[in-house]
Coordinates of C-alpha atoms and ligand atoms in Angstrom, one line a residue:
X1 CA -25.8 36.1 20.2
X2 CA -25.9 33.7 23.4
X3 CA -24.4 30.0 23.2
X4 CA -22.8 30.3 19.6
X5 CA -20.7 26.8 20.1
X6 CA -16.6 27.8 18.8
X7 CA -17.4 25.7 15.5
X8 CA -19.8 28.1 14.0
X9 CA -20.4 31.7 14.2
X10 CA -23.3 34.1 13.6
X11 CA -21.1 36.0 10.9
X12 CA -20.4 32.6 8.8
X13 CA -24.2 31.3 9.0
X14 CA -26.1 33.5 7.3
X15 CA -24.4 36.6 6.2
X16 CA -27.5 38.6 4.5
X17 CA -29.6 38.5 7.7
X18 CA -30.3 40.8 10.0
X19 CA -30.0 40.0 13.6
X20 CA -32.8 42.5 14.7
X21 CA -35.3 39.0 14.0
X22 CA -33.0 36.6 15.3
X23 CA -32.7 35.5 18.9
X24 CA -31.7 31.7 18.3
X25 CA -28.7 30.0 16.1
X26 CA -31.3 27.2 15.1
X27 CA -35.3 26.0 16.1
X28 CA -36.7 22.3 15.4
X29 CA -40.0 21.8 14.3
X30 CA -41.4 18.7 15.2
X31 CA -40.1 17.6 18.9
X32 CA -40.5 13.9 18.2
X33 CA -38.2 11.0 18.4
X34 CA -36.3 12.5 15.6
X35 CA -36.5 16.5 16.4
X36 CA -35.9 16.5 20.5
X37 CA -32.9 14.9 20.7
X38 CA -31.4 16.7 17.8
X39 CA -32.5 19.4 19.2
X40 CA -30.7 18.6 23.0
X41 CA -27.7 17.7 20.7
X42 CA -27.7 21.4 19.7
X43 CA -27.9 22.7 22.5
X44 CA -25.7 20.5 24.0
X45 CA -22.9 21.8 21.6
X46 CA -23.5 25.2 22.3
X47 CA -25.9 26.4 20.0
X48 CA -29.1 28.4 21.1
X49 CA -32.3 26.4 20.2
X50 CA -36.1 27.0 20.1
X51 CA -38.0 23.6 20.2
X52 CA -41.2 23.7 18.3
X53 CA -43.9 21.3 18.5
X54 CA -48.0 21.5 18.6
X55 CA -48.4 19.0 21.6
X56 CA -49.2 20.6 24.7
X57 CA -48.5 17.5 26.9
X58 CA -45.2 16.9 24.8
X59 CA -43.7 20.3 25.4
X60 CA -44.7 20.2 29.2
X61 CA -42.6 17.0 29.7
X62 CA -39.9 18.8 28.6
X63 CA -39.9 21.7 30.3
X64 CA -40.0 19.5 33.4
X65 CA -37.4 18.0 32.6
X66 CA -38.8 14.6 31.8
X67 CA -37.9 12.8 28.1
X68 CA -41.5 11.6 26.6
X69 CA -40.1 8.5 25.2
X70 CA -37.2 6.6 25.4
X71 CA -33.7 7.1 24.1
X72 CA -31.0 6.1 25.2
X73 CA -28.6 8.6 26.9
X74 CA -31.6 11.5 26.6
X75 CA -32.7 12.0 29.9
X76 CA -29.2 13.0 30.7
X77 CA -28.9 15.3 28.0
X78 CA -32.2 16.4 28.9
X79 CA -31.0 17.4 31.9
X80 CA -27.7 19.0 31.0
X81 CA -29.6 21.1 28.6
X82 CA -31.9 22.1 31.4
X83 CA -29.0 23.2 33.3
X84 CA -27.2 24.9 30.3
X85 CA -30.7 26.8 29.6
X86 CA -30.0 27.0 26.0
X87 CA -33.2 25.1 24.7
X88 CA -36.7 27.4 24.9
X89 CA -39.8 26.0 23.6
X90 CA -43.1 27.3 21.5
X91 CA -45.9 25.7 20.4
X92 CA -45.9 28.5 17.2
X93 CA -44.4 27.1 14.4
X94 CA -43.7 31.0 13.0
X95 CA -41.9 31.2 16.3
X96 CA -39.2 29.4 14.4
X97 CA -37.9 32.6 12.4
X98 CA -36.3 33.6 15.3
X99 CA -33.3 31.2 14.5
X100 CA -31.4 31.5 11.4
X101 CA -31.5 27.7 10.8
X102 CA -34.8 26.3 10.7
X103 CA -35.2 22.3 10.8
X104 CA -37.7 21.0 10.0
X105 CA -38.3 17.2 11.4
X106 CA -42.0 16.8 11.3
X107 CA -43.9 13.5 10.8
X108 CA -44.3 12.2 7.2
X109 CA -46.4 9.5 7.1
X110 CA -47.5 7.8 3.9
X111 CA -51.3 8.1 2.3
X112 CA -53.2 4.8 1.7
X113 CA -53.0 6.1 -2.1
X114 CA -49.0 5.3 -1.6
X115 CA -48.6 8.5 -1.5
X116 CA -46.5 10.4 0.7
X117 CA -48.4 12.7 3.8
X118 CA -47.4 16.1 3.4
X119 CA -49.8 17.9 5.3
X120 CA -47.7 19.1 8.5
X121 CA -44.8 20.4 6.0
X122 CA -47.3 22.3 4.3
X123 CA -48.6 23.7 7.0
X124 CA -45.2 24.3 8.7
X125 CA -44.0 26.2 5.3
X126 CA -47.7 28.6 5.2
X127 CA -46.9 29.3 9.1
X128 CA -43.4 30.4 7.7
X129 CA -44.2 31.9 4.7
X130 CA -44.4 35.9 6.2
X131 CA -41.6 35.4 8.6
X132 CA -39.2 34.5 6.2
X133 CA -36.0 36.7 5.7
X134 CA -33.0 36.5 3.6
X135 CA -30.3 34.5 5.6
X136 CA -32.9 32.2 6.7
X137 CA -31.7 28.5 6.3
X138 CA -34.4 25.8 6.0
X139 CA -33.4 22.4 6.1
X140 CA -35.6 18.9 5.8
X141 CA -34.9 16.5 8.0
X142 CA -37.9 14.4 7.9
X143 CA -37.8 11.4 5.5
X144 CA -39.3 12.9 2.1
X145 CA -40.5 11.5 -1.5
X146 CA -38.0 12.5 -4.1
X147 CA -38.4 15.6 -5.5
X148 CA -39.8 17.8 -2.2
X149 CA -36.9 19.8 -1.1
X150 CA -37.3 20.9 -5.0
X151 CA -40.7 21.8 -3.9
X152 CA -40.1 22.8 -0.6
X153 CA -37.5 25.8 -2.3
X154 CA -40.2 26.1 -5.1
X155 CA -42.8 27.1 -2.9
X156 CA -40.4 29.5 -0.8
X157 CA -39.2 31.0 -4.6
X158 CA -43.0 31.0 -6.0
X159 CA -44.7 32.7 -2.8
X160 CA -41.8 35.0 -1.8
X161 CA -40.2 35.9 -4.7
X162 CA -36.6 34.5 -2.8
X163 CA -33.6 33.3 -4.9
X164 CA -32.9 29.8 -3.3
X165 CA -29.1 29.4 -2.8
X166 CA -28.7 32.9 -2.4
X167 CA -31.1 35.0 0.1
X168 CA -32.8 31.8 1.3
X169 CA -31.4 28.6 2.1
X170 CA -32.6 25.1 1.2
X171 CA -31.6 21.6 1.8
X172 CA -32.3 18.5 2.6
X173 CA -30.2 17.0 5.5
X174 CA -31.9 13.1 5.9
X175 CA -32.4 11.8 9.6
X176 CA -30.8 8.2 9.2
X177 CA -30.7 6.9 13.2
X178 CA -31.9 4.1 14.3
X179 CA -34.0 4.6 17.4
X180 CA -32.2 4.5 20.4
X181 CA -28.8 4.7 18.8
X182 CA -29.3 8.7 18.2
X183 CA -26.5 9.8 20.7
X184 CA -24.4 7.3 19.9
X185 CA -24.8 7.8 15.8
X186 CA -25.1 11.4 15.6
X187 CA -21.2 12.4 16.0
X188 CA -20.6 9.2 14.1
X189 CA -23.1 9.0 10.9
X190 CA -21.9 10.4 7.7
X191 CA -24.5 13.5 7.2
X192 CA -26.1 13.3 3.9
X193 CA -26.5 17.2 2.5
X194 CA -28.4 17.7 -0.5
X195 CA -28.6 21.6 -0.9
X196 CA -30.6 23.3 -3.9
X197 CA -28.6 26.6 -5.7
X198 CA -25.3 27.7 -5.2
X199 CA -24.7 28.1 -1.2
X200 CA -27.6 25.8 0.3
X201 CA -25.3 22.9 0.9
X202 CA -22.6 24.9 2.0
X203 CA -24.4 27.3 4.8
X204 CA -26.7 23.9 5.7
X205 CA -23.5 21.7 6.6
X206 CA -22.0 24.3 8.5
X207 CA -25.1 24.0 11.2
X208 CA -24.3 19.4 11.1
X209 CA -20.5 20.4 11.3
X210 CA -20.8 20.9 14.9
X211 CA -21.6 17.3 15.6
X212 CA -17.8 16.7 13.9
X213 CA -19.6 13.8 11.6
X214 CA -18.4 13.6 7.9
X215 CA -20.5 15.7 5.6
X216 CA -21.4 14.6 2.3
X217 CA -22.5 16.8 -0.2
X218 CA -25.0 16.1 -3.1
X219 CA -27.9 17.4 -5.0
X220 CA -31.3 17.2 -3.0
X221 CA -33.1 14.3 -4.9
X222 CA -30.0 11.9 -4.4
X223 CA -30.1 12.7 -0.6
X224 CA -33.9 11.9 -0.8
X225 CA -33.1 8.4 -2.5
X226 CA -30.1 7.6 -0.2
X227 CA -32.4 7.9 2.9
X228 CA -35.5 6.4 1.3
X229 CA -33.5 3.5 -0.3
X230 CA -31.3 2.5 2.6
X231 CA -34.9 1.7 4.8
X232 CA -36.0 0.0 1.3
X233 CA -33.0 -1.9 1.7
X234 CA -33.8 -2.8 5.3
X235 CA -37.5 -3.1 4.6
X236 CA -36.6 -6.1 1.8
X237 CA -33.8 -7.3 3.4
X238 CA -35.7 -8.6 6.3
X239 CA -38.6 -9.5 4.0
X240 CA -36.5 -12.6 2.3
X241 CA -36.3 -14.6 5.5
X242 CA -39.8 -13.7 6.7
X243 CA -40.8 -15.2 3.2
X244 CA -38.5 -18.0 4.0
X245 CA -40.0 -18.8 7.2
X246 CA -43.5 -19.0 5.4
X247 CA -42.0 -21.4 2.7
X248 CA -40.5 -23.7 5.4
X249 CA -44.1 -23.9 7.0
X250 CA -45.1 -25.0 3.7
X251 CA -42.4 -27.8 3.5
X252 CA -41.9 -28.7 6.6
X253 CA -38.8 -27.2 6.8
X254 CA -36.9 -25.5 9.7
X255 CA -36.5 -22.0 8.7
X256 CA -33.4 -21.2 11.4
X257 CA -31.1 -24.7 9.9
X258 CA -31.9 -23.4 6.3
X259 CA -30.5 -19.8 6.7
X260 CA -27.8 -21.5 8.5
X261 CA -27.0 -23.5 5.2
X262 CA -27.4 -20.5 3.3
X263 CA -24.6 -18.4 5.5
X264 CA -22.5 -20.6 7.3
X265 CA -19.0 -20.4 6.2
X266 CA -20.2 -19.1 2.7
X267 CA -18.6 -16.2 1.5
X268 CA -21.9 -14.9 -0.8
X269 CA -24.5 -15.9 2.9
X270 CA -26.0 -12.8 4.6
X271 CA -29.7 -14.0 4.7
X272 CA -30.8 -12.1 8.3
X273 CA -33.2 -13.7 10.2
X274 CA -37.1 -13.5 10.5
X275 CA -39.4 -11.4 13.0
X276 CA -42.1 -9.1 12.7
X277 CA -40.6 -6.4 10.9
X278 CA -42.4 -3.0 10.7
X279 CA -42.3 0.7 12.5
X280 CA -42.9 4.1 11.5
X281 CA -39.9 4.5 9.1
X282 CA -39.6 0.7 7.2
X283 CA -43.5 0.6 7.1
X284 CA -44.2 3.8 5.0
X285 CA -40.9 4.5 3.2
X286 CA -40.5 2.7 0.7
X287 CA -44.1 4.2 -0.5
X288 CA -42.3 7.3 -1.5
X289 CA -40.2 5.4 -4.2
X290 CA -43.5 3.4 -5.0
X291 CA -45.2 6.7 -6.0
X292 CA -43.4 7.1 -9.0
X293 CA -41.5 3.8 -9.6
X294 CA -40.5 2.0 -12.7
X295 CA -41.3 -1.3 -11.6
X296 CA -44.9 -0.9 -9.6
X297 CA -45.6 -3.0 -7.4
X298 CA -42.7 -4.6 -6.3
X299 CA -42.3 -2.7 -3.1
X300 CA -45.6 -3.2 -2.5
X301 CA -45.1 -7.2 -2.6
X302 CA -42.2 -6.4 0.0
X303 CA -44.5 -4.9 2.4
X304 CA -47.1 -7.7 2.3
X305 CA -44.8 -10.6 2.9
X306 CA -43.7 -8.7 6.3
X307 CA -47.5 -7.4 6.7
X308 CA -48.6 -11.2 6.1
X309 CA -46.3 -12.6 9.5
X310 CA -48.7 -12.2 12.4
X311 CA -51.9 -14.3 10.4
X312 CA -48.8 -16.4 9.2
X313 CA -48.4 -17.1 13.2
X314 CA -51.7 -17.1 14.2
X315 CA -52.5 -19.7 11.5
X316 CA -49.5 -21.6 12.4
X317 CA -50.8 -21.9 16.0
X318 CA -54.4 -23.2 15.1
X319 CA -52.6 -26.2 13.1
X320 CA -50.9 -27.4 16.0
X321 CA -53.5 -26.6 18.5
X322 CA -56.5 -29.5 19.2
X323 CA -59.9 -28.4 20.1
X324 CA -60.1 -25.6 22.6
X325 CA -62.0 -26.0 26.2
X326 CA -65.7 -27.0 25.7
X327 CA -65.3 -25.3 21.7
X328 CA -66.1 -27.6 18.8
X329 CA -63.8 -27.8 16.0
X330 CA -60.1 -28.6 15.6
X331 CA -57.2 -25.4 15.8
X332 CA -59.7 -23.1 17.4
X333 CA -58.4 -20.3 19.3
X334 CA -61.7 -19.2 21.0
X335 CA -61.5 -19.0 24.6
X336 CA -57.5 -20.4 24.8
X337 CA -55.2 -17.7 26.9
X338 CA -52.7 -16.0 24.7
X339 CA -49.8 -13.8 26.3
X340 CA -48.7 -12.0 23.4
X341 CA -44.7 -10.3 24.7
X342 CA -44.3 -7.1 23.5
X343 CA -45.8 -4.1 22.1
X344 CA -43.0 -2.2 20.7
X345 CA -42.2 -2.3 17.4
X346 CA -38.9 -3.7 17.6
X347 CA -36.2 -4.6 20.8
X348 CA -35.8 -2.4 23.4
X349 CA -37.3 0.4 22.7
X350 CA -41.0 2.2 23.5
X351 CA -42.0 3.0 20.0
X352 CA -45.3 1.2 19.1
X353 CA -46.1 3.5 16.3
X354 CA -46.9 0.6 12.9
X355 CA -46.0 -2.7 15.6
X356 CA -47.3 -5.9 14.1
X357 CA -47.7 -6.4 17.4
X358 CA -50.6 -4.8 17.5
X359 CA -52.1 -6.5 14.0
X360 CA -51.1 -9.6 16.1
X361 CA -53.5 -9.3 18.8
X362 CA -56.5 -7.7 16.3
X363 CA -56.1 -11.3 14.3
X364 CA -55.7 -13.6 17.6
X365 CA -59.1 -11.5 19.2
X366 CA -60.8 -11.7 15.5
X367 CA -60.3 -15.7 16.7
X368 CA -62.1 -15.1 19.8
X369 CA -58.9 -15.9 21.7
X370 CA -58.3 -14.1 25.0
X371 CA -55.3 -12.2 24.8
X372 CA -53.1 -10.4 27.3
X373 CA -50.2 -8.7 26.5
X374 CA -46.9 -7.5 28.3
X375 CA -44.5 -5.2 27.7
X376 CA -41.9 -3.5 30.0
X377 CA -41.0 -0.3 27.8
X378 CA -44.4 0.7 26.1
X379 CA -46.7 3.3 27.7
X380 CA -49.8 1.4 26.6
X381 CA -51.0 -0.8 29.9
X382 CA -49.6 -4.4 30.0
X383 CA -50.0 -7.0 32.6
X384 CA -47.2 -8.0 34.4
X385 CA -44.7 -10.5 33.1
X386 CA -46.1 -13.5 35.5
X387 CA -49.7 -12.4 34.6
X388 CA -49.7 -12.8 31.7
X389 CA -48.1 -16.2 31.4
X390 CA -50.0 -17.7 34.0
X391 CA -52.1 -20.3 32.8
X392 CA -51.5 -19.3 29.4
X393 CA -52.0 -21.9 26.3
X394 CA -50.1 -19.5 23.9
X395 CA -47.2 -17.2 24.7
X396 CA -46.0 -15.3 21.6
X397 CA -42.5 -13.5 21.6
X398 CA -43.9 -10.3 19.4
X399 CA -41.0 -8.0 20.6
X400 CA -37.7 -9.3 21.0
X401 CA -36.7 -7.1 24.4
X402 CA -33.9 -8.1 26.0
X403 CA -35.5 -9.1 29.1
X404 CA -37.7 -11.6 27.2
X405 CA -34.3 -13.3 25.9
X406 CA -33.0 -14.1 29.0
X407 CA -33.1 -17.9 30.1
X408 CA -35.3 -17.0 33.5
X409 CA -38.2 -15.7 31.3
X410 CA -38.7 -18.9 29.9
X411 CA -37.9 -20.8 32.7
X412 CA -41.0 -18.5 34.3
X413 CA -43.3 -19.8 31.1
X414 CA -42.3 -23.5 31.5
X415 CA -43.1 -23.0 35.6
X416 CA -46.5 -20.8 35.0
X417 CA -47.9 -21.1 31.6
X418 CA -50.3 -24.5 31.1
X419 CA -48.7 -28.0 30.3
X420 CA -49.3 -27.7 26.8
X421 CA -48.2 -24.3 26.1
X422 CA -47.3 -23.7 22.4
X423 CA -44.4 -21.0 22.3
X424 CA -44.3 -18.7 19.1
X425 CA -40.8 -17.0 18.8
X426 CA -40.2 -16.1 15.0
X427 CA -37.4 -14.3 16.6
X428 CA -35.0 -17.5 18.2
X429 CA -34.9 -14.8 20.9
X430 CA -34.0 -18.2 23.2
X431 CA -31.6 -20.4 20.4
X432 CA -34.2 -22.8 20.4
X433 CA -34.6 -23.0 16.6
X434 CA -38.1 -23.3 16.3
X435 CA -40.8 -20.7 15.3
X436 CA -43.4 -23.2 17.0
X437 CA -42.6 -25.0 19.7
X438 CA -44.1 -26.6 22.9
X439 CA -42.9 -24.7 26.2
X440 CA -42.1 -28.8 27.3
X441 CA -39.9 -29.0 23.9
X442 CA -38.1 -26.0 24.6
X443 CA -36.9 -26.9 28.2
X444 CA -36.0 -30.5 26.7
X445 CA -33.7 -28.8 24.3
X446 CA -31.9 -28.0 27.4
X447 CA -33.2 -24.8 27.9
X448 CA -33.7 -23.8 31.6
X449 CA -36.9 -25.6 33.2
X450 CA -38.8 -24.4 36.4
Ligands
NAD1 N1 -38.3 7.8 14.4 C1 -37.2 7.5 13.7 O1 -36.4 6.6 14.2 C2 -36.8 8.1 12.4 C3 -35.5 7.9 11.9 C4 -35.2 8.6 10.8 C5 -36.0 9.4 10.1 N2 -37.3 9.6 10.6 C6 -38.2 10.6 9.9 O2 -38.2 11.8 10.7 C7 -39.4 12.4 10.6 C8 -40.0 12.6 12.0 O3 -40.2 11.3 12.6 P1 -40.5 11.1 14.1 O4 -40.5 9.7 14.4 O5 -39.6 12.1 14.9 O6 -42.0 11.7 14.2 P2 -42.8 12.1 15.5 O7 -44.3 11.8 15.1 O8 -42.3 11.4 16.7 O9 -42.6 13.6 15.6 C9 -43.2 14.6 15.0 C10 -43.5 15.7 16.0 O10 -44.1 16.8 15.3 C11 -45.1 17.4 16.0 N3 -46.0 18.1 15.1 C12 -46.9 17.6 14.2 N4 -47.5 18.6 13.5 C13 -47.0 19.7 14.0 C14 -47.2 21.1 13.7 N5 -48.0 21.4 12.7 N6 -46.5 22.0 14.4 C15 -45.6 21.7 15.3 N7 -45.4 20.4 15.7 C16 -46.0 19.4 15.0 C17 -45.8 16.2 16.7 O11 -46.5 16.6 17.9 C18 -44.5 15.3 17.0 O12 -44.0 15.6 18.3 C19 -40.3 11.5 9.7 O13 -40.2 12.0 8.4 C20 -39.7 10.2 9.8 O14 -39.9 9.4 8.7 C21 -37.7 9.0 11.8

């Protein structure tokens, strides 16, 4: 078998199969943000891959030899994997039986019912079904509800008659990256392993071995909650000061010199700071522990104080703004100019999959305002930078990019935007300390003027 890497072989994978169906050491299904660069990290260590996605336009950008999104690092492993020509793509996911590992990192998005989405694993597993031989490894990466890798080898035992743990593998190996960190974290990241049977875990860790990362066996379900409750964790923990910055509104408070108080030089602190916090992963995960949990409803409370930050914004701008141009009525946005900075869902990244960013401009147009947005990264079109401060009454940090942080982009705002202009940065992207603040304020505070 070509491009075996020296840390695995195809004797020690999957020693029931036979090779006659096997061409590959492993296939991806699902070339998103989660499944292409794990699958250029394969192939970068050696191992024969077949990519598998259902988006025409997606696998075309690869074969060119052109990353779809941004991540950092994987245009250049792009491009050694073209060179090392051990990545070969299909659009079939039944295709995917010509590996002996098959991983499985499809979307799983979460049903208005709070429910989790299982449609494209389904459909995935029924594509499957036939192909299926004994030696074949299947392993979850996607983010699941407790209990579906149970399923998931339930299905495989039901419909096929296999003996999980022993002919067919089954695990659940959670993705736990952050965006844009995935070369950096895959060698680095414990690797959560949560086989079902006897040999699951075992044959399923030897595949993750070769990124030389810890791997940590458990049962399936605890590898589900691990995954699902560290993005609760995030999900809440960023919640608290979002709340905060709400209550401070409220008491005319300064949210930044309370969290201070709360952390500085206090040995039980930790309160993070506020922002619009969503995405595809913190938005819809902590749905899957809501489906079944034993205190409902909880969760859900998490998600609407970080759902309820851009009306918290836009209704803190109308009760500092006076009457718009020619518009009756005090705190009306219609007709006032509002650059909104940043469609991405968080920093530096191109992701705008479940941005508030976007919920941001729906409220602000719902006010009649005229909004224009920028943002460097996103594939969506912006306006330029300048554009879209120019003249503006409102500029609103949505997406703390880097580039917005620097001093010069608000020295461009105080030079360009009207005299007036009310900043909204619930991120202190500049150290300024205020949520709301007046673009005149801000270069007081000695921040760089025009
Ligand atoms: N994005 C992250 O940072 C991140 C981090 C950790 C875990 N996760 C989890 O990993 C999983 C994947 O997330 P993602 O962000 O990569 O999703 P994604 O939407 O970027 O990728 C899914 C890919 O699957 C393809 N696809 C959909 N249906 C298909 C089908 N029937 N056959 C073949 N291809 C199909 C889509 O075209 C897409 O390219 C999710 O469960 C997510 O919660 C994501």
């Amino acid at each position: 078998m070509r491009g075996v890497g020296a840390s695995m072989s195809a004797d020690n994978l999957c020693p029931a199969m036979s090779d006659s169906h096997i061409s590959a050491d492993v296939s991806v299904i699902g070339l998103g943000r989660v499944g292409l660069p794990l699958a250029l990290s394969f192939a970068d260590r050696g191992l024969s891959v077949i990519g598998i996605d259902n988006d025409q336009a997606r696998l075309e950008s690869v074969r060119a030899g052109a990353m779809p999104f941004e991540e950092t690092g994987a245009q250049e492993l792009l491009d050694r994997v073209v060179a090392n020509g051990r990545l070969s793509l299909s659009e079939r996911v039944v295709d995917a039986a010509s590996a002996k590992h098959i991983v499985i990192t499809l979307g799983t998005p979460s049903f208005s019912h709070i429910e989790i989405d299982m449609r494209d694993i389904r459909s995935a597993l029924d594509d499957l079904l036939g192909a299926l031989r004994p030696g074949h490894a299947l392993t979850l990466r996607s983010t699941v509800a407790p209990g579906t890798t149970d399923f998931v080898a339930g299905y495989l035992a039901k419909h096929r008659g296999f003996e999980i743990g022993e002919d067919v593998y089954v695990a659940h190996a959670p993705e736990r990256i952050a965006a844009g960190r995935f070369l950096e974290e895959i060698d680095s990241l414990p690797c959560i392993v949560g086989g079902v049977g006897p040999r699951s875990g075992e044959v399923v860790a030897e595949l993750f071995g070769v990124f030389g990362a810890p791997i940590v066996q458990t049962t399936p379900v605890q590898a589900e909650l691990a995954k699902i409750w560290a993005n609760i964790l995030r999900y809440t923990h960023f919640a608290l000061p979002n709340l905060l910055m709400m209550d401070c509104e409220r008491y005319g408070a300064n949210v930044f010199e309370v969290i201070d108080l709360v952390n500085r030089d206090y040995p039980r602190g930790g309160l993070a700071q506020p922002g619009l916090t969503a995405g595809t992963c913190l938005r819809k995960d902590f749905a899957f522990s809501e489906e079944r949990s034993n205190a409902p409803g909880m969760l859900l409370a998490v998600s609407r104080v970080n759902e309820s930050v851009p009306l918290f914004l836009v209704e803190g701008v109308r009760r500092r703004l006076g009457p718009a141009h020619g518009a009756p009525g005090v705190g009306s946005l219609s007709g006032r100019k509002v650059a909104v900075l940043g469609l991405a869902f968080k920093a530096d990244t191109d992701d705008e999959r479940d941005s508030l960013a976007h919920k941001l401009i729906r409220l602000l147009e719902r006010e009649l305002a005229d909004v224009v947005a920028h943002d460097p990264h996103v594939s969506s079109p912006t306006v330029s930078f300048e554009e879209a401060v120019q003249d503006a009454d409102i500029v609103v940090v949505a997406a703390n990019h880097t580039e917005f942080c620097e001093p010069a982009a608000l020295a461009t705002i105080a030079q360009r935007a009207s005299g007036d202009c009310l900043v909204v940065d619930p991120w202190n992207c500049w150290g300024a300390g205020q949520v709301f603040a007046y673009a005149s304020e801000l270069a007081a505070l000695g921040a760089p003027s025009a």
